[in-house]
mmCIF file of C-alpha atoms and ligand atoms in Angstrom:
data_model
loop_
_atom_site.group_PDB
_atom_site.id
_atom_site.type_symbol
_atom_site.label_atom_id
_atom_site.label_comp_id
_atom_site.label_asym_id
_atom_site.label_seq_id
_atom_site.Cartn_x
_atom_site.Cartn_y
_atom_site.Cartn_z
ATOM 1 C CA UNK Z 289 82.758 44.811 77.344
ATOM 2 C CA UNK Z 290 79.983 46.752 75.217
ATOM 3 C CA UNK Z 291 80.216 49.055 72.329
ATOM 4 C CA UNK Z 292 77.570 51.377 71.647
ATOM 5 C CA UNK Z 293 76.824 51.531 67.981
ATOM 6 C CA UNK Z 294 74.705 54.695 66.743
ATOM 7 C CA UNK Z 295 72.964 55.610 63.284
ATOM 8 C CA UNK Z 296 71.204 58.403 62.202
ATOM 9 C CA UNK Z 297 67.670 59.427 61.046
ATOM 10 C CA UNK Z 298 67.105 59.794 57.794
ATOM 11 C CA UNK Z 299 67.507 63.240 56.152
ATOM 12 C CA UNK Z 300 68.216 65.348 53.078
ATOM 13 C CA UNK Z 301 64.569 64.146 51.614
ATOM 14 C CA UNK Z 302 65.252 60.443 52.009
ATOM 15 C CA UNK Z 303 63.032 57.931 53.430
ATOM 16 C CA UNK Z 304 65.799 56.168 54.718
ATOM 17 C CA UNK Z 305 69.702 56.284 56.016
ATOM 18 C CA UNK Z 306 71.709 53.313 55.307
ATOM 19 C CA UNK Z 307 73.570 53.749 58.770
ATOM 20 C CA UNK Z 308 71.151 53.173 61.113
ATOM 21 C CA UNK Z 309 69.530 50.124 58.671
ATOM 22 C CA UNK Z 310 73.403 48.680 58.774
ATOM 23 C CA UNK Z 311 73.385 49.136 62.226
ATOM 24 C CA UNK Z 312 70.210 47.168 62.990
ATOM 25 C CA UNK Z 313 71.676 44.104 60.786
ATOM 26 C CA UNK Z 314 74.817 43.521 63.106
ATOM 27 C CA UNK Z 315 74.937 40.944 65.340
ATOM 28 C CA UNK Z 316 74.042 41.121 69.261
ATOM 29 C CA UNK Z 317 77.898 39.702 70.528
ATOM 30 C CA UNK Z 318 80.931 40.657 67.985
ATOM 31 C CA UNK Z 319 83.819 39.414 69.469
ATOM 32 C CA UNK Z 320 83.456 39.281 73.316
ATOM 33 C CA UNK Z 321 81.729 42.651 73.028
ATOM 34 C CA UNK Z 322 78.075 43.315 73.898
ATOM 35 C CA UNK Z 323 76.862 45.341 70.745
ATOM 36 C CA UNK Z 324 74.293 48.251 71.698
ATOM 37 C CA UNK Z 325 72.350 49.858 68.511
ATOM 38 C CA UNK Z 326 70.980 52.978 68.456
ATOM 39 C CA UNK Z 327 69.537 55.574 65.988
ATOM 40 C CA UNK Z 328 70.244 59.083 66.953
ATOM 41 C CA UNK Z 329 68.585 62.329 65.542
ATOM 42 C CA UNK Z 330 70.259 64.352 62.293
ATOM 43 C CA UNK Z 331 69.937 67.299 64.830
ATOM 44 C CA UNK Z 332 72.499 69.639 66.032
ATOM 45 C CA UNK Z 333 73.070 69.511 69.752
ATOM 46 C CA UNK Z 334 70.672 67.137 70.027
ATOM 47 C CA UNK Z 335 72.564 64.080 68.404
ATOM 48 C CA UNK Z 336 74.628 64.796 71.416
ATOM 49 C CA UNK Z 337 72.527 65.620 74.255
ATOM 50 C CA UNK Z 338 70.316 61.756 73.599
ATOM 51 C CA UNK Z 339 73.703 59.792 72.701
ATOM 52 C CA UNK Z 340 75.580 61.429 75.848
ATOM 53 C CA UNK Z 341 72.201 60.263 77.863
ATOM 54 C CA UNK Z 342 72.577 56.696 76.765
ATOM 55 C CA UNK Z 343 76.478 56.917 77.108
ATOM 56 C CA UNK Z 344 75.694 57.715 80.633
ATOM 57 C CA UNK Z 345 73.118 55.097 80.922
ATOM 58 C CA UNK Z 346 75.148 51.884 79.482
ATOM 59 C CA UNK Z 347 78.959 53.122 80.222
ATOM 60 C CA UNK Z 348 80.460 51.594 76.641
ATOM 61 C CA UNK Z 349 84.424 51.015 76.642
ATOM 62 C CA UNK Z 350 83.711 52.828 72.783
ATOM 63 C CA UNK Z 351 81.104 54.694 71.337
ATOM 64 C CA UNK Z 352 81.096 54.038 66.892
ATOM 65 C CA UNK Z 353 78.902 56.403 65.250
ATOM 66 C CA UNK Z 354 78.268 55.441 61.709
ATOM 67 C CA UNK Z 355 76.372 57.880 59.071
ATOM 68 C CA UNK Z 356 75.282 57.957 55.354
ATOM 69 C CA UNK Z 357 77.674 59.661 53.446
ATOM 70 C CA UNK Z 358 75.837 60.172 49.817
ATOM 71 C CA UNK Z 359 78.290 60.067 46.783
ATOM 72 C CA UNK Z 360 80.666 57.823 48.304
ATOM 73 C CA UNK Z 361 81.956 54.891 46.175
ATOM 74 C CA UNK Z 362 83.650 53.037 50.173
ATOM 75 C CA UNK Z 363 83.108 52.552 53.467
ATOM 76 C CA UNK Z 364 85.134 55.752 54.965
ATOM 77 C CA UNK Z 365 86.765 55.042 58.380
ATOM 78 C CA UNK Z 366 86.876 58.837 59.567
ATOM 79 C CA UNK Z 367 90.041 60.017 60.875
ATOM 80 C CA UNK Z 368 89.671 63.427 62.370
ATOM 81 C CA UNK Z 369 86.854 65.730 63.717
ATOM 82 C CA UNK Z 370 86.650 69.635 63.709
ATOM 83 C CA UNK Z 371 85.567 72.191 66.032
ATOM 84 C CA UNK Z 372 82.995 73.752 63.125
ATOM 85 C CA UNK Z 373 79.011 73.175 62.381
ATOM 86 C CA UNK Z 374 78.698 74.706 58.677
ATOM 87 C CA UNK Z 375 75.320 73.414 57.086
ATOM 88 C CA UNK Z 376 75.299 72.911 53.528
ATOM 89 C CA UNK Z 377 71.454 72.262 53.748
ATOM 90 C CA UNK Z 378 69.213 72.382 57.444
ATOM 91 C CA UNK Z 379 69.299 69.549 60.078
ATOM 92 C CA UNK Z 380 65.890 67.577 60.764
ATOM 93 C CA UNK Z 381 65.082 70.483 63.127
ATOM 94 C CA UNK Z 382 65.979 73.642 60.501
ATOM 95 C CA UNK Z 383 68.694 74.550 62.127
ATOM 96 C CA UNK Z 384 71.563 75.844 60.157
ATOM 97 C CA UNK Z 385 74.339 77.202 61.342
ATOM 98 C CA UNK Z 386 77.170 78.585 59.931
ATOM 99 C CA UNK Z 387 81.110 78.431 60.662
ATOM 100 C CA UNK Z 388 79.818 78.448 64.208
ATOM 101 C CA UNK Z 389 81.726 75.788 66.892
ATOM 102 C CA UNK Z 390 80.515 72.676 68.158
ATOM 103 C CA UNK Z 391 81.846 73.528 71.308
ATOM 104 C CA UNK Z 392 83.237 77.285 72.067
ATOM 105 C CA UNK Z 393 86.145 76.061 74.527
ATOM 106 C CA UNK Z 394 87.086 72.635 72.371
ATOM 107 C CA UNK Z 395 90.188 72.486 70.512
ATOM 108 C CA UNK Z 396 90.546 72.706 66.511
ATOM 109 C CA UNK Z 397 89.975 69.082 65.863
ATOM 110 C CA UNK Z 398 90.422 65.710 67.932
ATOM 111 C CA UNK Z 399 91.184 62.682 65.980
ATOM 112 C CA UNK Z 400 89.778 59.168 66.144
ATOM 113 C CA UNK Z 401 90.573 57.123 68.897
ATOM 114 C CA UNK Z 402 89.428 54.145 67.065
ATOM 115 C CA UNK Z 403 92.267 51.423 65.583
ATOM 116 C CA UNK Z 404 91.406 52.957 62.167
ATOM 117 C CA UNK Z 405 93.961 51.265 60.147
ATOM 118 C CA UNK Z 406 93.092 48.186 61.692
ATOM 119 C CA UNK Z 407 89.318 48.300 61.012
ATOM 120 C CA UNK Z 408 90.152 49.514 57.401
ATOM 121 C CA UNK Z 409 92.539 46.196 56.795
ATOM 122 C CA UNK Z 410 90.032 44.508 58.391
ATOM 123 C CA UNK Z 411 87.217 45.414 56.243
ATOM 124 C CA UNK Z 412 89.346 45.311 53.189
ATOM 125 C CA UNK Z 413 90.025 41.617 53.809
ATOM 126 C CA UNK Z 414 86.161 41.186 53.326
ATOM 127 C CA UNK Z 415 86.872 42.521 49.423
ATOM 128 C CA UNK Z 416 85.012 45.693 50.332
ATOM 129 C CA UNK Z 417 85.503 48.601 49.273
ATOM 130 C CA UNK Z 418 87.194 51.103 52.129
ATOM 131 C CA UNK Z 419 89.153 54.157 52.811
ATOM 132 C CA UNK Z 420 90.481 56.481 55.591
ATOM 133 C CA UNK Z 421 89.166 59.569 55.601
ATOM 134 C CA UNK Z 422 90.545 62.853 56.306
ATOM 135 C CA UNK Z 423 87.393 64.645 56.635
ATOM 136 C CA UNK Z 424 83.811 63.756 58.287
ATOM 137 C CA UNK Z 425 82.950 67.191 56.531
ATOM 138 C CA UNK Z 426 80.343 69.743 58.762
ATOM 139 C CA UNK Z 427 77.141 68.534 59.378
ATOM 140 C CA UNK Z 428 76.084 66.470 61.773
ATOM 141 C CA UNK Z 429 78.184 63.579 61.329
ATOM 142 C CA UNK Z 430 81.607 66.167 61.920
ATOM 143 C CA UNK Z 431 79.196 67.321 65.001
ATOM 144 C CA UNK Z 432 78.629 64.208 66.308
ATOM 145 C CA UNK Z 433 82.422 62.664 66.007
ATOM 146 C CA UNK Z 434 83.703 65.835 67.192
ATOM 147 C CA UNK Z 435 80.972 66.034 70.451
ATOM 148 C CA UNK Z 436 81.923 62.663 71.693
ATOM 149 C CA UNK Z 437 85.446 62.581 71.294
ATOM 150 C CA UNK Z 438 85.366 65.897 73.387
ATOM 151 C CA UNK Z 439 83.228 64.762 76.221
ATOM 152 C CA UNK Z 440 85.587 61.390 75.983
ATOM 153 C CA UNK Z 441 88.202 63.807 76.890
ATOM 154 C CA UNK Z 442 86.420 66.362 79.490
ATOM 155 C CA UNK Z 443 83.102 65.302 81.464
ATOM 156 C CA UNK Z 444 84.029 61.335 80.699
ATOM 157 C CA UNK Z 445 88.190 61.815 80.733
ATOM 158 C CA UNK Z 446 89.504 58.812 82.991
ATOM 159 C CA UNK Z 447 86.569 56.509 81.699
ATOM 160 C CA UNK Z 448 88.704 54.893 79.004
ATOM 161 C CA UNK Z 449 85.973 55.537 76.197
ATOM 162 C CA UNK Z 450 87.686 55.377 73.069
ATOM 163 C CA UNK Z 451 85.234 56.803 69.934
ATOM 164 C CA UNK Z 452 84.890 57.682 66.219
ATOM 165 C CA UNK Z 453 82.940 57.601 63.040
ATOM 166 C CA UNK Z 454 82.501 55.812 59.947
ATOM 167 C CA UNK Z 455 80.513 56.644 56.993
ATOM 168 C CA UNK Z 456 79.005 54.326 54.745
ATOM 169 C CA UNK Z 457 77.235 55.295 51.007
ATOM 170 C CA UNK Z 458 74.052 55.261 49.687
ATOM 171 C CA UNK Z 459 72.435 51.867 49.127
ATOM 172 C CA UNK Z 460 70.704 50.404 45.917
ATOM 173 C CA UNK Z 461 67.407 51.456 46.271
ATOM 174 C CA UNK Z 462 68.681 55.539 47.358
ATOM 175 C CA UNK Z 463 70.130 55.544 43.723
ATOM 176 C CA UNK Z 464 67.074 54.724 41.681
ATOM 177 C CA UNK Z 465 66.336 57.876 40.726
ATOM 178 C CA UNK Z 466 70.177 59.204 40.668
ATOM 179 C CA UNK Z 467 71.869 57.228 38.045
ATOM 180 C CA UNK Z 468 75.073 59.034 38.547
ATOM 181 C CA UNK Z 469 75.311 57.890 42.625
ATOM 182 C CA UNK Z 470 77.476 55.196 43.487
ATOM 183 C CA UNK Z 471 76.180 52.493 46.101
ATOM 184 C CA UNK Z 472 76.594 49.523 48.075
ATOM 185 C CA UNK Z 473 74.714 46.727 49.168
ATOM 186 C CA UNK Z 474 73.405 47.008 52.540
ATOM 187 C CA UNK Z 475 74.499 43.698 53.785
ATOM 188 C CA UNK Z 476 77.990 44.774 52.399
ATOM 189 C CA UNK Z 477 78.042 47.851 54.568
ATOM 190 C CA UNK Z 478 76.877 45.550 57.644
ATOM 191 C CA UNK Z 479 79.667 43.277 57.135
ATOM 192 C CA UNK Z 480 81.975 45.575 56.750
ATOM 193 C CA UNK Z 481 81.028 47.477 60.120
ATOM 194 C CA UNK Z 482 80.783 44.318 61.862
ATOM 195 C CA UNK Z 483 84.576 43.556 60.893
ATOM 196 C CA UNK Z 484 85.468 46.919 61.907
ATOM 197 C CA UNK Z 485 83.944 45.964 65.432
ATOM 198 C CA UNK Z 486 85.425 42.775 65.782
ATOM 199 C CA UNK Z 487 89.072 44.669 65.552
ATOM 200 C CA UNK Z 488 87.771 47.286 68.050
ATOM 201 C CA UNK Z 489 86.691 44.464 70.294
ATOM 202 C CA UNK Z 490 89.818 43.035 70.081
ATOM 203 C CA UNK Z 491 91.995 46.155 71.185
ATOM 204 C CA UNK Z 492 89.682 46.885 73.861
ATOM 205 C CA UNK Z 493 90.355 43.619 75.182
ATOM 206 C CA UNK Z 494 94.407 44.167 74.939
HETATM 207 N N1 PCA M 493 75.011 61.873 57.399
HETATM 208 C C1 PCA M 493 75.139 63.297 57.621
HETATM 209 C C2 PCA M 493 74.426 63.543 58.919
HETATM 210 C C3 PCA M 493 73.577 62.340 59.161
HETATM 211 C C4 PCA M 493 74.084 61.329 58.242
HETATM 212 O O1 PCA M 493 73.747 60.136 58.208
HETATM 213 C C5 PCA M 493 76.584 63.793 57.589
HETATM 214 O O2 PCA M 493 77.406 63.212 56.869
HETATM 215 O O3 PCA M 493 76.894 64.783 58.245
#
């Protein structure tokens, strides 16, 4: 069993994203599960195009992208993706788009095929902070989510992949210089995510 566990590059003008350092802190084995880390590019199309390489390459039974949400106070287990890019500010390679699709013949939205009340009692049993939410927003996170689930269910249907997203906030030393942000520990946010994976684990194995 493997699960292939992505962050992103850092972007927005910081020197770091607390997804992909979360994501290098879990642990090699969760639960029966092979755990397979990698950081992806904050780049339209191209998130896709070097995650759908590797997805190709390793065959996961679930793909769990994980990005920085700034501003948020919990973990946020993601529960839908939509069929828009809309870029409040330009990816890592300027581009921009606006209320253009991800894909042109997708649907609306897919939703998560993760257990995301699960992973969200899970990580609330390790006293941290957590929340569904209904909205991954439309940047490359929304992109991302929404490009997986909808190769899961065209050029991969019949492989079983099951995928989604979580996003984690800022950490400590993101916030120096914005008093206002909220943050969490970055061994918080690992634990967390590594709970999350354990329950994912598990229903894989059902
Ligand atoms: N967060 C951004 C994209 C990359 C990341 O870590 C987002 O929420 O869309």
């Amino acid at each position: 069993m493997r699960i292939l566990v992505t962050g992103f590059e850092p972007f927005g003008g910081e020197n770091i994203n607390p997804s992909y350092e979360a994501v290098k802190l879990l642990p090699d084995r969760i639960g029966g599960a092979e755990i397979i880390k990698m950081e992806i590019p904050t780049v339209r199309r191209k998130s896709i195009d070097v995650l759908s390489d590797k997805i190709e390459e390793v065959w996961p039974d679930a793909v769990v992208s994980v990005g920085q949400a700034g501003g948020a106070s919990a973990i946020r287990v993601e529960r839908v993706a939509i069929n828009i890019d809309d870029y409040r500010i330009p990816d890592n390679d300027g581009n921009q788009p606006s209320d253009e699709p991800v894909y042109s013949d997708g649907p609306n939205a897919y939703f998560s095929t993760l257990p995301i009340k699960k992973m969200r009692d899970a990580i609330q049993a390790k006293d941290t902070p957590i929340e569904i939410s209904n909205s991954a927003g439309t940047f490359v996170c929304n992109h991302i989510f929404y490009g997986v689930r909808h190769l899961c269910e065209t050029k991969y249907a019949g492989k079983g992949i099951i995928s989604g997203f979580i996003h984690v906030p800022f950490i400590r030393e993101q916030v120096v210089d914005k008093s206002d942000q909220p943050s969490m520990k970055l061994e918080d946010i690992a634990a967390g995510i590594t709970a999350a994976l354990e329950v994912i684990a598990e229903s894989i194995g059902e």
